[in-house]
XYZ file of C-alpha atoms in Angstrom:
520
model
C -19.331 -17.801 5.530
C -17.245 -15.597 7.868
C -15.062 -14.312 5.042
C -18.124 -13.529 2.901
C -19.660 -11.628 5.802
C -16.485 -9.571 6.137
C -16.561 -8.754 2.409
C -20.211 -7.710 2.649
C -19.437 -5.540 5.674
C -16.601 -3.824 3.811
C -18.866 -3.218 0.796
C -21.487 -1.686 3.083
C -18.855 0.569 4.604
C -17.668 1.654 1.145
C -21.222 2.499 0.129
C -21.668 4.517 3.327
C -18.430 6.384 2.620
C -19.617 7.163 -0.923
C -22.930 8.448 0.414
C -21.195 10.561 3.045
C -18.853 11.883 0.338
C -21.847 12.865 -1.804
C -23.530 14.553 1.163
C -20.281 16.356 1.986
C -19.993 17.557 -1.612
C -23.601 18.752 -1.543
C -23.071 20.644 1.706
C -19.846 22.143 0.353
C -21.636 23.372 -2.756
C -24.335 24.855 -0.509
C -21.698 26.695 1.515
C -20.050 27.890 -1.674
C -23.335 29.302 -2.966
C -23.878 31.180 0.308
C -20.577 33.133 0.199
C -19.909 36.438 -1.523
C -18.874 36.464 -5.200
C -15.358 37.674 -4.277
C -14.940 34.783 -1.825
C -16.329 32.391 -4.420
C -13.681 33.534 -6.887
C -10.963 33.020 -4.258
C -12.398 29.568 -3.470
C -11.958 28.576 -7.108
C -8.186 29.098 -6.696
C -7.937 26.506 -3.914
C -7.326 22.789 -4.059
C -7.483 19.779 -1.788
C -4.650 19.433 0.714
C -4.143 15.672 0.160
C -0.982 15.895 -1.944
C 0.580 18.553 0.283
C -0.072 16.374 3.329
C 1.378 13.299 1.603
C 4.517 15.258 0.727
C 4.817 16.566 4.285
C 4.367 13.085 5.790
C 7.039 11.627 3.494
C 9.465 14.444 4.289
C 9.007 14.172 8.053
C 9.245 10.365 8.090
C 12.530 10.516 6.148
C 14.117 13.158 8.352
C 13.021 11.323 11.516
C 14.508 8.003 10.383
C 17.798 8.912 8.698
C 19.212 10.110 12.023
C 19.896 6.426 12.810
C 22.666 6.421 10.172
C 25.327 8.098 12.367
C 24.509 5.547 15.075
C 24.512 2.509 12.770
C 27.785 3.521 11.089
C 29.725 3.938 14.327
C 32.547 1.408 14.157
C 33.396 -0.681 17.200
C 36.785 -2.388 17.105
C 37.090 -6.061 17.918
C 39.291 -5.338 20.924
C 36.740 -2.897 22.413
C 34.032 -3.922 24.813
C 30.651 -3.453 23.106
C 28.969 -2.691 26.439
C 31.280 0.281 27.038
C 30.832 1.484 23.458
C 27.036 1.266 23.764
C 27.186 3.282 26.977
C 29.104 5.992 25.117
C 26.584 5.835 22.267
C 23.669 6.145 24.670
C 25.105 9.343 26.083
C 25.512 10.866 22.634
C 24.311 9.467 19.315
C 21.477 7.183 20.436
C 20.128 9.907 22.716
C 20.290 12.370 19.810
C 18.458 9.907 17.551
C 15.670 9.244 20.060
C 15.226 12.917 20.941
C 15.215 13.864 17.246
C 12.667 11.188 16.392
C 10.364 12.189 19.245
C 10.652 15.946 18.658
C 10.099 15.574 14.902
C 7.114 13.301 15.655
C 5.694 15.990 17.958
C 6.051 18.508 15.112
C 4.353 16.043 12.753
C 1.457 15.517 15.202
C 1.038 19.305 15.438
C 0.949 19.412 11.624
C -1.811 16.764 11.617
C -3.925 18.720 14.062
C -3.442 21.960 12.133
C -4.579 20.436 8.836
C -7.547 18.734 10.453
C -8.802 22.293 10.888
C -7.633 23.484 7.449
C -8.937 21.174 4.715
C -8.212 23.224 1.582
C -5.107 25.159 0.545
C -4.089 27.859 -1.888
C -0.678 29.021 -3.117
C 0.037 31.117 -0.039
C -0.684 28.260 2.374
C 1.413 25.859 0.294
C 4.422 28.217 0.452
C 4.007 28.760 4.192
C 3.889 24.981 4.680
C 7.115 24.576 2.660
C 8.835 27.107 4.921
C 7.626 25.138 7.946
C 8.917 21.857 6.451
C 12.316 23.442 5.722
C 12.770 24.333 9.388
C 11.515 20.935 10.623
C 14.064 19.159 8.410
C 16.795 21.413 9.880
C 16.082 20.230 13.448
C 18.272 17.065 13.245
C 21.306 19.218 12.418
C 20.763 21.282 15.559
C 20.545 18.070 17.578
C 23.829 16.877 16.080
C 25.477 20.109 17.208
C 24.012 19.648 20.686
C 25.428 16.118 20.906
C 28.851 16.924 19.478
C 29.437 20.143 21.434
C 27.755 19.337 24.727
C 29.283 22.346 26.537
C 28.306 24.908 23.899
C 24.928 26.646 23.986
C 24.864 27.374 20.249
C 23.200 24.040 19.374
C 20.350 24.503 21.817
C 19.923 28.137 20.759
C 19.636 27.083 17.100
C 17.077 24.421 17.997
C 14.988 26.786 20.095
C 15.196 29.438 17.365
C 13.930 26.961 14.741
C 11.018 25.883 16.926
C 10.042 29.483 17.662
C 10.067 30.379 13.949
C 8.005 27.223 13.196
C 5.472 28.413 15.776
C 5.316 31.845 14.141
C 4.780 30.294 10.685
C 2.014 28.011 11.983
C 0.367 31.032 13.626
C 0.482 32.850 10.281
C -1.127 29.801 8.637
C -3.955 29.905 11.202
C -4.518 33.643 10.831
C -4.499 33.402 7.029
C -6.893 30.421 6.991
C -9.370 32.060 9.363
C -9.351 35.194 7.211
C -10.641 32.926 4.393
C -13.192 30.630 6.079
C -13.765 28.554 2.934
C -10.337 26.968 3.626
C -11.473 25.649 7.003
C -13.177 22.523 8.201
C -16.886 22.534 7.402
C -17.714 22.221 11.101
C -15.832 25.450 11.820
C -17.317 27.231 8.801
C -20.843 26.817 10.151
C -19.834 27.519 13.759
C -20.706 30.785 15.464
C -17.520 30.621 17.556
C -14.863 31.074 14.871
C -13.048 33.727 16.887
C -12.934 31.393 19.867
C -11.475 28.664 17.652
C -8.832 31.008 16.283
C -7.666 32.229 19.689
C -7.757 28.732 21.171
C -5.651 27.234 18.348
C -3.141 30.095 18.476
C -2.833 29.664 22.226
C -2.103 25.944 21.851
C 0.369 26.440 18.991
C 2.407 29.067 20.851
C 2.923 26.960 23.983
C 5.866 25.049 22.502
C 7.692 28.158 21.167
C 7.245 29.824 24.548
C 8.758 26.765 26.266
C 11.710 26.911 23.854
C 12.119 30.628 24.543
C 12.453 29.933 28.263
C 14.822 27.012 27.541
C 17.080 29.282 25.479
C 17.246 31.811 28.328
C 17.876 29.108 30.948
C 20.723 27.654 28.823
C 22.860 30.709 29.684
C 22.246 30.197 33.408
C 21.899 26.457 34.050
C 22.656 24.453 30.926
C 21.287 21.060 32.044
C 17.885 22.474 32.991
C 17.308 23.591 29.394
C 17.400 19.928 28.285
C 14.751 19.128 30.893
C 12.519 21.857 29.472
C 12.979 20.453 25.962
C 12.077 16.958 27.193
C 8.899 18.378 28.731
C 7.813 19.474 25.223
C 7.342 15.833 24.190
C 4.933 15.137 27.042
C 3.439 18.638 27.228
C -0.103 17.523 26.220
C -0.244 14.993 29.047
C 1.334 17.357 31.584
C -1.172 20.031 30.586
C -4.062 17.593 30.943
C -2.786 16.474 34.354
C -2.519 20.096 35.539
C -6.016 20.771 34.239
C -7.329 17.781 36.211
C -5.572 18.982 39.361
C -7.041 22.463 38.888
C -10.529 21.031 38.507
C -10.095 19.095 41.752
C -8.781 22.151 43.571
C -11.125 24.939 42.414
C -13.896 23.000 40.705
C -14.713 22.150 37.104
C -14.226 25.028 34.670
C -16.977 25.102 32.085
C -15.804 25.155 28.491
C -17.464 26.469 25.401
C -19.269 23.580 23.640
C -16.948 23.888 20.658
C -13.807 23.869 22.781
C -13.715 20.086 22.998
C -13.807 19.479 19.243
C -10.344 20.571 18.104
C -6.968 21.131 19.722
C -7.765 19.484 23.023
C -5.037 17.808 25.060
C -7.146 14.759 25.817
C -5.482 11.361 25.140
C -8.514 10.289 23.094
C -8.400 13.337 20.810
C -8.669 11.913 17.272
C -5.755 12.027 14.837
C -6.065 11.390 11.133
C -5.782 7.622 10.684
C -4.703 8.019 7.056
C -1.800 10.291 7.997
C -0.693 8.017 10.842
C -0.597 5.124 8.368
C 1.247 7.219 5.749
C 3.896 8.357 8.243
C 4.350 4.801 9.546
C 4.636 3.358 6.027
C 7.285 5.961 5.261
C 9.361 4.964 8.284
C 9.127 1.236 7.483
C 10.029 1.839 3.819
C 13.035 4.002 4.702
C 14.333 1.515 7.272
C 14.039 -1.330 4.750
C 15.907 0.793 2.183
C 18.709 1.737 4.576
C 19.523 -1.955 5.017
C 20.476 -2.423 1.365
C 22.617 0.728 1.314
C 25.202 -0.959 3.528
C 25.208 -4.029 1.271
C 25.829 -1.869 -1.827
C 28.504 0.185 -0.097
C 30.526 -2.374 1.861
C 29.932 -5.763 0.228
C 30.940 -5.165 -3.384
C 34.456 -6.641 -3.756
C 37.246 -4.739 -5.465
C 38.126 -6.221 -8.907
C 41.869 -6.247 -8.148
C 41.274 -8.109 -4.887
C 39.069 -10.660 -6.670
C 41.794 -11.204 -9.260
C 44.690 -11.547 -6.806
C 43.151 -13.363 -3.833
C 40.426 -15.435 -5.487
C 41.898 -16.076 -8.925
C 39.180 -14.064 -10.664
C 36.332 -16.106 -9.103
C 33.590 -13.680 -8.093
C 31.569 -16.485 -6.448
C 34.465 -17.290 -4.109
C 34.883 -13.612 -3.270
C 31.175 -13.201 -2.462
C 31.209 -16.204 -0.132
C 33.222 -14.103 2.310
C 30.194 -11.846 2.737
C 27.821 -14.726 3.556
C 27.052 -13.563 7.147
C 26.255 -10.054 5.879
C 23.764 -11.413 3.330
C 22.131 -13.602 5.972
C 21.865 -10.638 8.345
C 20.370 -8.483 5.583
C 17.642 -10.956 4.599
C 16.815 -11.624 8.250
C 16.627 -7.908 9.063
C 14.516 -7.179 5.987
C 12.116 -9.988 6.917
C 11.851 -8.541 10.431
C 11.076 -5.039 9.119
C 8.590 -6.419 6.594
C 6.749 -8.557 9.130
C 6.579 -5.730 11.682
C 5.020 -3.612 8.920
C 2.629 -6.480 8.152
C 1.520 -6.602 11.794
C 1.156 -2.810 11.831
C -0.906 -2.970 8.627
C -3.145 -5.693 10.087
C -3.632 -3.683 13.272
C -4.660 -0.448 11.550
C -6.831 -2.359 9.104
C -9.126 -3.060 12.064
C -8.799 0.386 13.705
C -11.574 2.854 12.893
C -10.252 5.882 14.834
C -6.723 6.806 15.915
C -6.334 8.778 19.131
C -3.511 10.972 20.403
C -2.371 8.323 22.910
C -2.344 5.641 20.226
C -0.261 7.994 18.086
C 2.273 8.390 20.913
C 2.600 4.610 21.305
C 2.959 4.298 17.534
C 5.790 6.849 17.652
C 7.641 4.806 20.284
C 7.232 1.656 18.184
C 8.528 3.410 15.063
C 11.505 4.796 16.995
C 12.605 1.231 17.785
C 11.874 0.124 14.213
C 14.240 2.885 13.129
C 16.919 1.221 15.261
C 16.839 -1.995 13.215
C 19.667 -0.811 10.872
C 21.817 -0.587 14.015
C 20.815 -4.148 14.890
C 21.731 -5.254 11.359
C 25.164 -3.639 11.630
C 25.869 -5.212 15.011
C 24.797 -8.782 14.259
C 27.483 -9.406 11.615
C 30.269 -7.050 12.653
C 32.099 -9.115 15.282
C 34.007 -12.438 15.273
C 32.004 -15.599 15.786
C 31.376 -16.750 19.379
C 32.855 -13.557 20.834
C 31.442 -11.641 23.771
C 30.681 -8.692 21.495
C 28.654 -10.884 19.128
C 26.527 -12.171 22.027
C 25.813 -8.655 23.304
C 25.065 -7.434 19.765
C 22.475 -10.180 19.296
C 20.896 -9.397 22.658
C 20.676 -5.698 21.741
C 18.911 -6.723 18.512
C 16.431 -8.825 20.505
C 15.702 -5.849 22.783
C 15.072 -3.562 19.784
C 12.696 -6.078 18.166
C 10.932 -6.712 21.483
C 10.127 -3.045 22.128
C 9.122 -2.438 18.498
C 6.560 -5.238 18.866
C 5.442 -4.526 22.447
C 4.421 -0.961 21.609
C 2.310 -2.321 18.734
C 0.633 -4.612 21.251
C 0.108 -1.598 23.533
C -1.729 0.199 20.697
C -4.071 -2.804 20.490
C -4.684 -2.738 24.263
C -5.504 0.991 24.168
C -7.830 0.418 21.204
C -9.610 -2.344 23.142
C -10.144 0.034 26.052
C -12.420 2.160 23.837
C -13.314 -0.588 21.396
C -16.773 0.792 20.597
C -15.133 3.871 19.037
C -11.773 2.589 17.805
C -12.266 -0.973 16.485
C -14.381 -2.792 13.920
C -16.989 -5.056 15.564
C -15.462 -8.343 14.366
C -12.147 -7.742 16.195
C -13.575 -6.483 19.472
C -13.309 -8.613 22.584
C -15.043 -11.866 21.742
C -15.148 -11.158 18.010
C -14.252 -13.660 15.299
C -10.787 -12.206 14.655
C -9.943 -11.036 18.187
C -7.784 -13.989 19.264
C -6.014 -14.185 15.908
C -5.130 -10.470 16.017
C -3.872 -10.827 19.599
C -1.678 -13.783 18.593
C -0.309 -11.887 15.605
C 0.656 -8.901 17.754
C 2.154 -11.003 20.555
C 4.277 -13.206 18.285
C 7.319 -10.957 17.846
C 7.567 -9.785 21.498
C 7.328 -13.384 22.730
C 9.841 -14.718 20.194
C 12.311 -11.862 20.828
C 12.057 -12.340 24.584
C 12.507 -16.099 24.273
C 15.518 -15.646 21.978
C 17.103 -13.225 24.464
C 16.892 -15.702 27.335
C 18.019 -18.606 25.148
C 21.130 -16.683 24.133
C 21.835 -16.021 27.808
C 21.699 -19.751 28.559
C 23.253 -21.088 25.331
C 25.720 -18.285 24.633
C 27.904 -20.454 22.366
C 24.996 -20.874 19.934
C 23.698 -17.289 20.121
C 24.189 -16.544 16.398
C 22.518 -19.788 15.304
C 19.575 -19.212 17.666
C 19.079 -15.628 16.449
C 19.205 -16.524 12.747
C 16.882 -19.486 13.370
C 14.421 -17.074 14.942
C 14.583 -14.762 11.916
C 13.964 -17.689 9.550
C 11.142 -19.420 11.467
C 9.022 -16.369 12.345
C 7.821 -15.814 8.726
C 6.662 -19.441 8.583
C 4.978 -19.001 11.967
C 2.912 -16.136 10.494
C 1.822 -18.410 7.642
C 0.432 -21.088 9.967
C -0.658 -18.751 12.775
C -4.359 -18.811 11.919
C -4.351 -22.609 11.831
C -2.524 -22.749 15.179
C -5.022 -20.329 16.744
C -7.985 -22.372 15.529
C -6.413 -25.585 16.827
C -5.704 -23.914 20.179
C -9.273 -22.632 20.508
C -10.645 -26.043 19.559
C -8.486 -27.708 22.222
C -9.574 -25.191 24.860
C -13.207 -25.717 23.894
C -12.740 -29.496 24.021
C -11.033 -29.417 27.427
C -13.127 -26.843 29.287
C -16.447 -26.868 27.412
C -16.885 -30.315 25.815
C -20.685 -29.995 25.684
C -20.804 -26.474 24.290
C -21.645 -26.353 20.548
C -19.433 -24.552 18.071
C -20.242 -20.805 18.283
C -20.241 -20.490 14.486
C -22.938 -23.159 14.289
C -25.007 -21.285 16.858
C -24.669 -18.080 14.886
C -25.746 -19.767 11.667
C -28.739 -21.364 13.361
C -29.911 -18.185 15.053
C -29.277 -16.087 11.945
C -28.091 -12.999 13.828
C -24.849 -11.308 14.804
C -24.654 -12.839 18.295
C -21.004 -13.329 19.286
C -19.699 -15.774 21.847
C -17.030 -14.050 23.976
C -13.663 -15.722 24.120
C -13.683 -15.670 27.940
C -16.900 -17.703 27.850
C -15.035 -20.429 25.975
C -12.208 -20.737 28.488
C -14.105 -20.343 31.786
């Protein structure tokens, strides 16, 4: 019965979306009829922005993820201490990867917000967007220069120059779109405050280029402070909101125009396009899964002369040498695939994505992007060595944080569950406990594996590979385990309480029994 109800609910939602689509089309045709003939002719040369946005999301997700390759391909010799090598990596390549991922994600979030205002494009807007994408994809190179030549200001000047030009291009996009209102969001088209919108959006867009301009000047005077200014860019929305709150406490609440809270606010609950968040995330997961096989194709194909001389022409015997690499690949791919599966399940139940949820999703994806590094480390060192133990523990840390930030997205969604979640997964809903168990599985398993490898260091490799093998089977039986656990809790703490599903069927309504009522 529960599954049928879910199907019916989804059908109802689809019908509502179709009706809203028809009403949107009708209103669009009404707006089109109300414009001048010259504007109507220009409108006929426009098209939907869906494909342009899909291309932009794919491009940004690729450029954000491939920066892990220099980190993953850094060779550590057997006679080197992995801990010292990781410390060197953290000061250079890993820091560059994380900063690149976060900065590129900030640029992607700005792109989302811009094209939530602009819903249609023409040839001019498409070309301006391509110029913006070209500069965004150049940002990782500037970061590489900054990491390689830490005492030279050229890298930071190139980065700041790129960001300032990106800001100018985005400002041109805004000015061009507002000069042709039929390209804008319907809500802005019918608004009487279009000029206010335009100035407000331009003001928000130019904040980051202005920060980079100051950082480029400071780099000639005090080099380290320029990095601090660049780091502030990542958290600029939250710093701005905090300063605004402090100002309201000091001088009183400043009244805003009614429209000012609709677009380009710095509130944590400002909506982001759920479809684009999912597309960007899918791109990152797909690229990470693909990068794993590149190392197999590059390093684990034996040379024919070696096969002939050392293995007597037996390819099977030659491939047996690479057994640990194959095991690490399948385990890493399963981890990436299951983290995507959890992410897919989470956003299947989310109805609205907010700015804060997008930030947590970015942190999770940054650690997912580090899984190729974990794959490289887990099979690179001799068995039962100190380096192997530390490599496995680093892999557990990466998996733990990738999963814990997914769980944090769920917690934030529960905080505003009336706006962000479907009713059947809200607190006390039918699927609430199952979704919580699904999200908590990887963080708990990774944390348990980390401590087990600390205690049983001689069996660290076996414990880690056992974890990678058993987790997929745990997902298969998770729903059964959750139902058994709930039944046991109900039997222990509430033996006289009837089954909530039976109560629902008898009453014939949508009354839900909260989970806390079952365990108290």
